[in-house]
PDB file of C-alpha atoms in Angstrom:
ATOM      1  CA  ASP A   1      12.113  -9.873   0.484  1.00 59.00           C
ATOM      2  CA  ALA A   2       8.344  -9.835  -0.431  1.00 63.00           C
ATOM      3  CA  LYS A   3       6.507 -12.885   0.974  1.00 84.00           C
ATOM      4  CA  THR A   4       4.472 -13.122  -2.360  1.00 92.00           C
ATOM      5  CA  THR A   5       5.314 -14.194  -5.919  1.00 93.00           C
ATOM      6  CA  GLN A   6       3.143 -12.887  -8.756  1.00 96.00           C
ATOM      7  CA  PRO A   7       3.508 -12.975 -12.598  1.00 97.00           C
ATOM      8  CA  PRO A   8       5.087  -9.868 -13.896  1.00 96.00           C
ATOM      9  CA  SER A   9       2.330  -9.253 -16.439  1.00 97.00           C
ATOM     10  CA  MET A  10      -0.875 -10.718 -17.765  1.00 97.00           C
ATOM     11  CA  ASP A  11      -3.409  -9.676 -20.548  1.00 97.00           C
ATOM     12  CA  CYS A  12      -7.207  -9.942 -20.357  1.00 96.00           C
ATOM     13  CA  ALA A  13      -9.931  -9.343 -22.943  1.00 97.00           C
ATOM     14  CA  GLU A  14     -12.413  -6.689 -21.977  1.00 97.00           C
ATOM     15  CA  GLY A  15     -15.737  -8.214 -20.600  1.00 96.00           C
ATOM     16  CA  ARG A  16     -13.898 -11.595 -19.708  1.00 97.00           C
ATOM     17  CA  ALA A  17     -12.815 -12.560 -16.164  1.00 97.00           C
ATOM     18  CA  ALA A  18      -9.361 -11.736 -15.051  1.00 98.00           C
ATOM     19  CA  ASN A  19      -7.754 -14.353 -12.866  1.00 98.00           C
ATOM     20  CA  LEU A  20      -4.697 -13.033 -11.070  1.00 98.00           C
ATOM     21  CA  PRO A  21      -2.559 -15.651  -9.262  1.00 97.00           C
ATOM     22  CA  CYS A  22      -0.437 -15.169  -6.228  1.00 96.00           C
ATOM     23  CA  ASN A  23       1.929 -17.607  -4.494  1.00 95.00           C
ATOM     24  CA  HIS A  24       2.564 -17.147  -0.785  1.00 93.00           C
ATOM     25  CA  SER A  25       3.958 -20.615   0.126  1.00 92.00           C
ATOM     26  CA  THR A  26       5.578 -19.341   3.349  1.00 89.00           C
ATOM     27  CA  ILE A  27       2.313 -17.887   4.821  1.00 89.00           C
ATOM     28  CA  SER A  28       1.706 -18.548   8.531  1.00 86.00           C
ATOM     29  CA  GLY A  29      -1.450 -19.082  10.230  1.00 85.00           C
ATOM     30  CA  ASN A  30      -2.094 -15.683  11.444  1.00 84.00           C
ATOM     31  CA  GLU A  31      -1.359 -13.797   8.171  1.00 87.00           C
ATOM     32  CA  TYR A  32      -3.951 -12.482   5.992  1.00 90.00           C
ATOM     33  CA  VAL A  33      -3.980 -11.972   2.164  1.00 93.00           C
ATOM     34  CA  TYR A  34      -4.546  -8.693   0.906  1.00 93.00           C
ATOM     35  CA  TRP A  35      -4.974  -7.303  -2.687  1.00 96.00           C
ATOM     36  CA  TYR A  36      -4.518  -3.865  -3.702  1.00 96.00           C
ATOM     37  CA  ARG A  37      -4.243  -2.283  -7.161  1.00 97.00           C
ATOM     38  CA  GLN A  38      -2.421   0.886  -8.480  1.00 96.00           C
ATOM     39  CA  ILE A  39      -3.368   2.779 -11.588  1.00 94.00           C
ATOM     40  CA  HIS A  40      -0.702   4.779 -13.005  1.00 85.00           C
ATOM     41  CA  SER A  41       1.060   6.426  -9.965  1.00 77.00           C
ATOM     42  CA  GLN A  42      -2.221   7.032  -7.921  1.00 90.00           C
ATOM     43  CA  GLY A  43      -2.320   5.786  -4.516  1.00 93.00           C
ATOM     44  CA  PRO A  44      -2.898   1.954  -4.216  1.00 94.00           C
ATOM     45  CA  GLN A  45      -6.776   1.022  -3.971  1.00 95.00           C
ATOM     46  CA  TYR A  46      -7.826  -1.623  -1.562  1.00 94.00           C
ATOM     47  CA  ILE A  47      -9.669  -4.534  -3.213  1.00 96.00           C
ATOM     48  CA  ILE A  48     -10.218  -7.417  -1.065  1.00 96.00           C
ATOM     49  CA  HIS A  49      -8.566  -9.337   1.833  1.00 94.00           C
ATOM     50  CA  GLY A  50      -9.076 -12.856   3.501  1.00 93.00           C
ATOM     51  CA  LEU A  51      -7.640 -15.253   5.949  1.00 92.00           C
ATOM     52  CA  LYS A  52      -8.712 -18.712   4.826  1.00 91.00           C
ATOM     53  CA  ASN A  53     -12.201 -18.506   3.395  1.00 88.00           C
ATOM     54  CA  ASN A  54     -13.159 -17.228  -0.053  1.00 94.00           C
ATOM     55  CA  GLU A  55     -14.273 -13.733  -0.078  1.00 96.00           C
ATOM     56  CA  THR A  56     -16.355 -11.612  -2.457  1.00 96.00           C
ATOM     57  CA  ASN A  57     -17.152  -8.085  -2.708  1.00 95.00           C
ATOM     58  CA  GLU A  58     -18.466  -5.698  -5.182  1.00 95.00           C
ATOM     59  CA  MET A  59     -15.053  -5.425  -6.943  1.00 94.00           C
ATOM     60  CA  ALA A  60     -13.667  -8.947  -6.970  1.00 97.00           C
ATOM     61  CA  SER A  61     -13.525 -12.419  -5.480  1.00 98.00           C
ATOM     62  CA  LEU A  62     -10.459 -13.805  -3.565  1.00 98.00           C
ATOM     63  CA  ILE A  63     -10.100 -17.662  -3.828  1.00 97.00           C
ATOM     64  CA  ILE A  64      -7.686 -19.029  -1.184  1.00 96.00           C
ATOM     65  CA  THR A  65      -6.448 -22.565  -1.565  1.00 95.00           C
ATOM     66  CA  GLU A  66      -7.132 -24.857   1.278  1.00 94.00           C
ATOM     67  CA  ASP A  67      -3.286 -25.162   2.327  1.00 94.00           C
ATOM     68  CA  ARG A  68      -3.282 -21.204   1.947  1.00 94.00           C
ATOM     69  CA  LYS A  69      -0.088 -21.364  -0.105  1.00 94.00           C
ATOM     70  CA  SER A  70      -1.704 -19.378  -3.020  1.00 95.00           C
ATOM     71  CA  SER A  71      -4.691 -17.454  -3.847  1.00 96.00           C
ATOM     72  CA  THR A  72      -6.363 -16.038  -6.925  1.00 97.00           C
ATOM     73  CA  LEU A  73      -7.937 -12.633  -7.308  1.00 98.00           C
ATOM     74  CA  ILE A  74     -10.852 -12.769  -9.867  1.00 98.00           C
ATOM     75  CA  LEU A  75     -12.280  -9.729 -11.620  1.00 97.00           C
ATOM     76  CA  PRO A  76     -15.372 -11.243 -13.045  1.00 96.00           C
ATOM     77  CA  HIS A  77     -15.882  -8.852 -15.943  1.00 95.00           C
ATOM     78  CA  ALA A  78     -12.751  -6.890 -16.622  1.00 96.00           C
ATOM     79  CA  THR A  79     -13.054  -3.381 -18.199  1.00 96.00           C
ATOM     80  CA  LEU A  80     -10.389  -1.148 -19.535  1.00 96.00           C
ATOM     81  CA  ARG A  81     -10.274   0.746 -16.178  1.00 95.00           C
ATOM     82  CA  ASP A  82      -9.025  -2.282 -14.662  1.00 97.00           C
ATOM     83  CA  THR A  83      -5.865  -1.984 -16.488  1.00 97.00           C
ATOM     84  CA  ALA A  84      -3.445  -1.528 -13.361  1.00 97.00           C
ATOM     85  CA  VAL A  85      -0.637  -3.140 -11.322  1.00 96.00           C
ATOM     86  CA  TYR A  86      -2.206  -5.505  -8.821  1.00 97.00           C
ATOM     87  CA  TYR A  87      -0.268  -6.236  -5.537  1.00 96.00           C
ATOM     88  CA  CYS A  88      -0.807  -9.342  -3.483  1.00 95.00           C
ATOM     89  CA  ILE A  89       0.541  -9.048   0.062  1.00 91.00           C
ATOM     90  CA  VAL A  90       0.359 -10.902   3.257  1.00 89.00           C
ATOM     91  CA  ARG A  91       0.212  -9.232   6.738  1.00 83.00           C
ATOM     92  CA  ASP A  92      -0.215 -10.474  10.287  1.00 75.00           C
ATOM     93  CA  TYR A  93      -1.519  -8.603  13.231  1.00 68.00           C
ATOM     94  CA  THR A  94       1.719  -8.564  15.082  1.00 70.00           C
ATOM     95  CA  GLY A  95       3.475  -6.733  12.468  1.00 64.00           C
ATOM     96  CA  GLY A  96       0.792  -4.078  12.063  1.00 68.00           C
ATOM     97  CA  PHE A  97       0.995  -2.699   8.720  1.00 70.00           C
ATOM     98  CA  LYS A  98       4.714  -3.141   8.229  1.00 74.00           C
ATOM     99  CA  THR A  99       4.479  -4.632   4.658  1.00 78.00           C
ATOM    100  CA  ILE A 100       6.758  -5.645   1.920  1.00 80.00           C
ATOM    101  CA  PHE A 101       5.097  -5.005  -1.364  1.00 86.00           C
ATOM    102  CA  GLY A 102       6.419  -7.151  -4.331  1.00 86.00           C
ATOM    103  CA  ALA A 103       6.434  -5.941  -7.951  1.00 89.00           C
ATOM    104  CA  GLY A 104       2.965  -6.868  -8.495  1.00 94.00           C
ATOM    105  CA  THR A 105       1.257  -8.085 -11.696  1.00 97.00           C
ATOM    106  CA  ARG A 106       0.590  -5.500 -14.443  1.00 96.00           C
ATOM    107  CA  LEU A 107      -2.605  -6.354 -15.926  1.00 98.00           C
ATOM    108  CA  PHE A 108      -3.418  -5.177 -19.429  1.00 97.00           C
ATOM    109  CA  VAL A 109      -7.123  -5.236 -20.186  1.00 97.00           C
ATOM    110  CA  LYS A 110      -7.583  -5.107 -24.050  1.00 96.00           C
ATOM    111  CA  ALA A 111     -10.596  -4.132 -26.044  1.00 94.00           C
TER     112      ALA A 111
ATOM    113  CA  LYS B   1     -16.710  10.054   4.018  1.00 67.00           C
ATOM    114  CA  ALA B   2     -13.506  11.982   2.693  1.00 81.00           C
ATOM    115  CA  GLY B   3     -10.561   9.795   1.860  1.00 93.00           C
ATOM    116  CA  VAL B   4      -6.863  10.277   2.986  1.00 97.00           C
ATOM    117  CA  THR B   5      -5.705  13.569   1.991  1.00 97.00           C
ATOM    118  CA  GLN B   6      -1.984  14.451   1.306  1.00 98.00           C
ATOM    119  CA  THR B   7      -0.222  17.595   0.986  1.00 97.00           C
ATOM    120  CA  PRO B   8       1.376  19.150  -0.961  1.00 97.00           C
ATOM    121  CA  ARG B   9       0.764  16.841  -4.084  1.00 96.00           C
ATOM    122  CA  TYR B  10       3.925  17.925  -5.715  1.00 97.00           C
ATOM    123  CA  LEU B  11       7.219  19.191  -4.421  1.00 96.00           C
ATOM    124  CA  ILE B  12      10.646  20.198  -5.783  1.00 98.00           C
ATOM    125  CA  LYS B  13      13.580  20.525  -3.506  1.00 97.00           C
ATOM    126  CA  THR B  14      17.323  20.773  -3.831  1.00 97.00           C
ATOM    127  CA  ARG B  15      19.837  18.405  -2.277  1.00 97.00           C
ATOM    128  CA  GLY B  16      20.578  19.182   1.378  1.00 97.00           C
ATOM    129  CA  GLN B  17      17.266  20.810   2.074  1.00 98.00           C
ATOM    130  CA  GLN B  18      14.680  19.233   4.296  1.00 98.00           C
ATOM    131  CA  VAL B  19      10.957  18.628   3.561  1.00 98.00           C
ATOM    132  CA  THR B  20       7.970  17.970   5.508  1.00 98.00           C
ATOM    133  CA  LEU B  21       4.902  16.170   4.164  1.00 98.00           C
ATOM    134  CA  SER B  22       1.345  16.065   5.606  1.00 98.00           C
ATOM    135  CA  CYS B  23      -1.245  13.411   5.932  1.00 98.00           C
ATOM    136  CA  SER B  24      -4.827  13.655   6.938  1.00 98.00           C
ATOM    137  CA  PRO B  25      -6.302  10.254   7.656  1.00 97.00           C
ATOM    138  CA  ILE B  26     -10.045   9.273   7.182  1.00 96.00           C
ATOM    139  CA  SER B  27     -12.103  10.636   9.877  1.00 95.00           C
ATOM    140  CA  GLY B  28     -12.126   8.211  12.856  1.00 93.00           C
ATOM    141  CA  HIS B  29      -8.968   6.360  11.680  1.00 94.00           C
ATOM    142  CA  ARG B  30      -6.139   6.415  14.279  1.00 93.00           C
ATOM    143  CA  SER B  31      -3.394   4.466  12.350  1.00 92.00           C
ATOM    144  CA  VAL B  32      -1.352   6.224   9.686  1.00 95.00           C
ATOM    145  CA  SER B  33       1.446   4.612   7.758  1.00 94.00           C
ATOM    146  CA  TRP B  34       3.935   6.030   5.413  1.00 96.00           C
ATOM    147  CA  TYR B  35       5.440   4.366   2.207  1.00 95.00           C
ATOM    148  CA  GLN B  36       7.995   5.400  -0.297  1.00 96.00           C
ATOM    149  CA  GLN B  37       7.668   4.255  -3.985  1.00 94.00           C
ATOM    150  CA  THR B  38      10.288   4.537  -6.652  1.00 92.00           C
ATOM    151  CA  PRO B  39      10.681   2.785  -9.750  1.00 87.00           C
ATOM    152  CA  GLY B  40      13.810   0.806  -8.661  1.00 84.00           C
ATOM    153  CA  GLN B  41      12.640  -0.243  -5.197  1.00 85.00           C
ATOM    154  CA  GLY B  42       8.919  -0.225  -5.430  1.00 86.00           C
ATOM    155  CA  LEU B  43       6.675   0.267  -2.380  1.00 90.00           C
ATOM    156  CA  GLN B  44       8.586   0.307   0.746  1.00 92.00           C
ATOM    157  CA  PHE B  45       7.314   0.674   4.224  1.00 92.00           C
ATOM    158  CA  LEU B  46       8.673   3.728   6.192  1.00 95.00           C
ATOM    159  CA  PHE B  47       6.841   3.751   9.534  1.00 92.00           C
ATOM    160  CA  GLU B  48       3.470   3.386  11.087  1.00 92.00           C
ATOM    161  CA  TYR B  49       1.764   5.491  13.948  1.00 94.00           C
ATOM    162  CA  PHE B  50      -1.050   4.689  16.102  1.00 92.00           C
ATOM    163  CA  SER B  51      -2.397   6.902  18.679  1.00 91.00           C
ATOM    164  CA  GLU B  52       0.660   9.214  18.461  1.00 94.00           C
ATOM    165  CA  THR B  53       3.215   6.380  19.012  1.00 93.00           C
ATOM    166  CA  GLN B  54       5.384   5.025  16.424  1.00 93.00           C
ATOM    167  CA  ARG B  55       4.499   1.219  16.122  1.00 89.00           C
ATOM    168  CA  ASN B  56       6.615  -0.018  13.389  1.00 87.00           C
ATOM    169  CA  LYS B  57       9.489   1.301  11.517  1.00 90.00           C
ATOM    170  CA  GLY B  58      10.818   0.175   7.964  1.00 90.00           C
ATOM    171  CA  ASN B  59      14.662   0.049   7.043  1.00 91.00           C
ATOM    172  CA  PHE B  60      15.270   3.723   6.262  1.00 95.00           C
ATOM    173  CA  PRO B  61      17.931   6.070   7.575  1.00 96.00           C
ATOM    174  CA  GLY B  62      17.283   8.377  10.539  1.00 95.00           C
ATOM    175  CA  ARG B  63      16.939  11.192   8.084  1.00 97.00           C
ATOM    176  CA  PHE B  64      13.417   9.874   7.648  1.00 97.00           C
ATOM    177  CA  SER B  65      11.300  10.754  10.675  1.00 97.00           C
ATOM    178  CA  GLY B  66       7.561  11.194  11.386  1.00 97.00           C
ATOM    179  CA  ARG B  67       5.123  12.127  13.979  1.00 97.00           C
ATOM    180  CA  GLN B  68       1.410  11.943  14.714  1.00 97.00           C
ATOM    181  CA  PHE B  69      -0.772  14.334  16.339  1.00 97.00           C
ATOM    182  CA  SER B  70      -3.598  13.989  18.760  1.00 96.00           C
ATOM    183  CA  ASN B  71      -6.189  14.497  15.926  1.00 95.00           C
ATOM    184  CA  SER B  72      -4.310  11.574  14.102  1.00 96.00           C
ATOM    185  CA  ARG B  73      -3.019  13.802  11.388  1.00 97.00           C
ATOM    186  CA  SER B  74       0.614  12.873  10.681  1.00 98.00           C
ATOM    187  CA  GLU B  75       3.664  14.351   9.286  1.00 98.00           C
ATOM    188  CA  MET B  76       6.803  12.977   7.800  1.00 98.00           C
ATOM    189  CA  ASN B  77      10.030  14.816   7.534  1.00 98.00           C
ATOM    190  CA  VAL B  78      13.245  14.089   5.413  1.00 98.00           C
ATOM    191  CA  SER B  79      16.329  15.919   6.271  1.00 96.00           C
ATOM    192  CA  THR B  80      19.450  16.441   4.196  1.00 97.00           C
ATOM    193  CA  LEU B  81      17.621  15.565   1.105  1.00 97.00           C
ATOM    194  CA  GLU B  82      19.503  13.245  -1.425  1.00 97.00           C
ATOM    195  CA  LEU B  83      18.788  12.708  -5.133  1.00 96.00           C
ATOM    196  CA  GLY B  84      17.696   9.289  -4.281  1.00 95.00           C
ATOM    197  CA  ASP B  85      14.943  10.534  -2.026  1.00 97.00           C
ATOM    198  CA  SER B  86      13.037  11.515  -5.232  1.00 97.00           C
ATOM    199  CA  ALA B  87       9.683   9.458  -4.921  1.00 96.00           C
ATOM    200  CA  LEU B  88       6.083   9.198  -4.573  1.00 97.00           C
ATOM    201  CA  TYR B  89       5.372   9.284  -0.760  1.00 98.00           C
ATOM    202  CA  LEU B  90       2.131   7.607   0.043  1.00 97.00           C
ATOM    203  CA  CYS B  91       0.236   7.766   3.375  1.00 97.00           C
ATOM    204  CA  ALA B  92      -2.389   5.356   4.346  1.00 95.00           C
ATOM    205  CA  SER B  93      -4.764   5.131   7.132  1.00 94.00           C
ATOM    206  CA  SER B  94      -6.771   2.555   8.996  1.00 92.00           C
ATOM    207  CA  PHE B  95      -9.204   2.561  12.037  1.00 90.00           C
ATOM    208  CA  ALA B  96      -6.980   0.272  14.069  1.00 81.00           C
ATOM    209  CA  THR B  97      -3.497  -1.171  13.505  1.00 76.00           C
ATOM    210  CA  GLY B  98      -2.923  -4.582  11.709  1.00 72.00           C
ATOM    211  CA  PRO B  99      -5.099  -7.098  10.035  1.00 72.00           C
ATOM    212  CA  PRO B 100      -7.997  -7.653   9.637  1.00 79.00           C
ATOM    213  CA  GLU B 101      -8.165  -3.884   9.399  1.00 82.00           C
ATOM    214  CA  THR B 102      -8.177  -2.479   5.977  1.00 88.00           C
ATOM    215  CA  GLN B 103      -5.809   0.277   5.074  1.00 90.00           C
ATOM    216  CA  TYR B 104      -6.714   3.077   2.573  1.00 93.00           C
ATOM    217  CA  PHE B 105      -4.050   4.934   0.797  1.00 95.00           C
ATOM    218  CA  GLY B 106      -3.898   8.657  -0.243  1.00 97.00           C
ATOM    219  CA  PRO B 107      -2.992  10.031  -3.639  1.00 96.00           C
ATOM    220  CA  GLY B 108       0.593  10.608  -2.679  1.00 97.00           C
ATOM    221  CA  THR B 109       3.181  13.411  -2.650  1.00 97.00           C
ATOM    222  CA  ARG B 110       5.441  13.342  -5.517  1.00 97.00           C
ATOM    223  CA  LEU B 111       8.926  14.692  -4.377  1.00 98.00           C
ATOM    224  CA  LEU B 112      11.621  15.583  -6.858  1.00 97.00           C
ATOM    225  CA  VAL B 113      15.158  16.420  -5.466  1.00 97.00           C
ATOM    226  CA  LEU B 114      17.442  18.311  -7.670  1.00 97.00           C
TER     227      LEU B 114
END
């Protein structure tokens, strides 16, 4: 089973921030949180990852709670092209990239 | 830098046949992983290769196999195809294996088994 829980779908107005939550209550100390998105059957696109500190890059911000049991991906100004399925996964070094993907969150950005 | 490339992009086979899919990782990347994506099961890990050695394997039958060459290119093979093998097969590469490395996916090969 996937180690993360995400809402199945969310809506966001274009130009507004999209906040996508992820629960990973069983995360262990050496597991990283990764976010990917997949636009209509294309290959998943890497967005961001983090261990315990908040992270920001040109695409998004990742906020990880202090107890690391949940995180939020923030797309600061969502556009129609951000409509996609967003996957939150956890990975540790010992497992390499053996990853269980959940169903993800289908984000609809509306004009 | 060119991304991960997969060939062919689309493939139609019949039950009982075998198929070989190819993946060329990003230049300099030594880890290649394969995933199967179906509407019912989602994205499932098949196996990971690093420096020509299989490092991890998912829960798939032995009909699914793979290999990696010295130039890091990888192939996966599915023998005795079944209807349920129809899926999008994704390849992903990274410089090294495991976090905090970032894995980048290719566009996938869509396989249809009739």
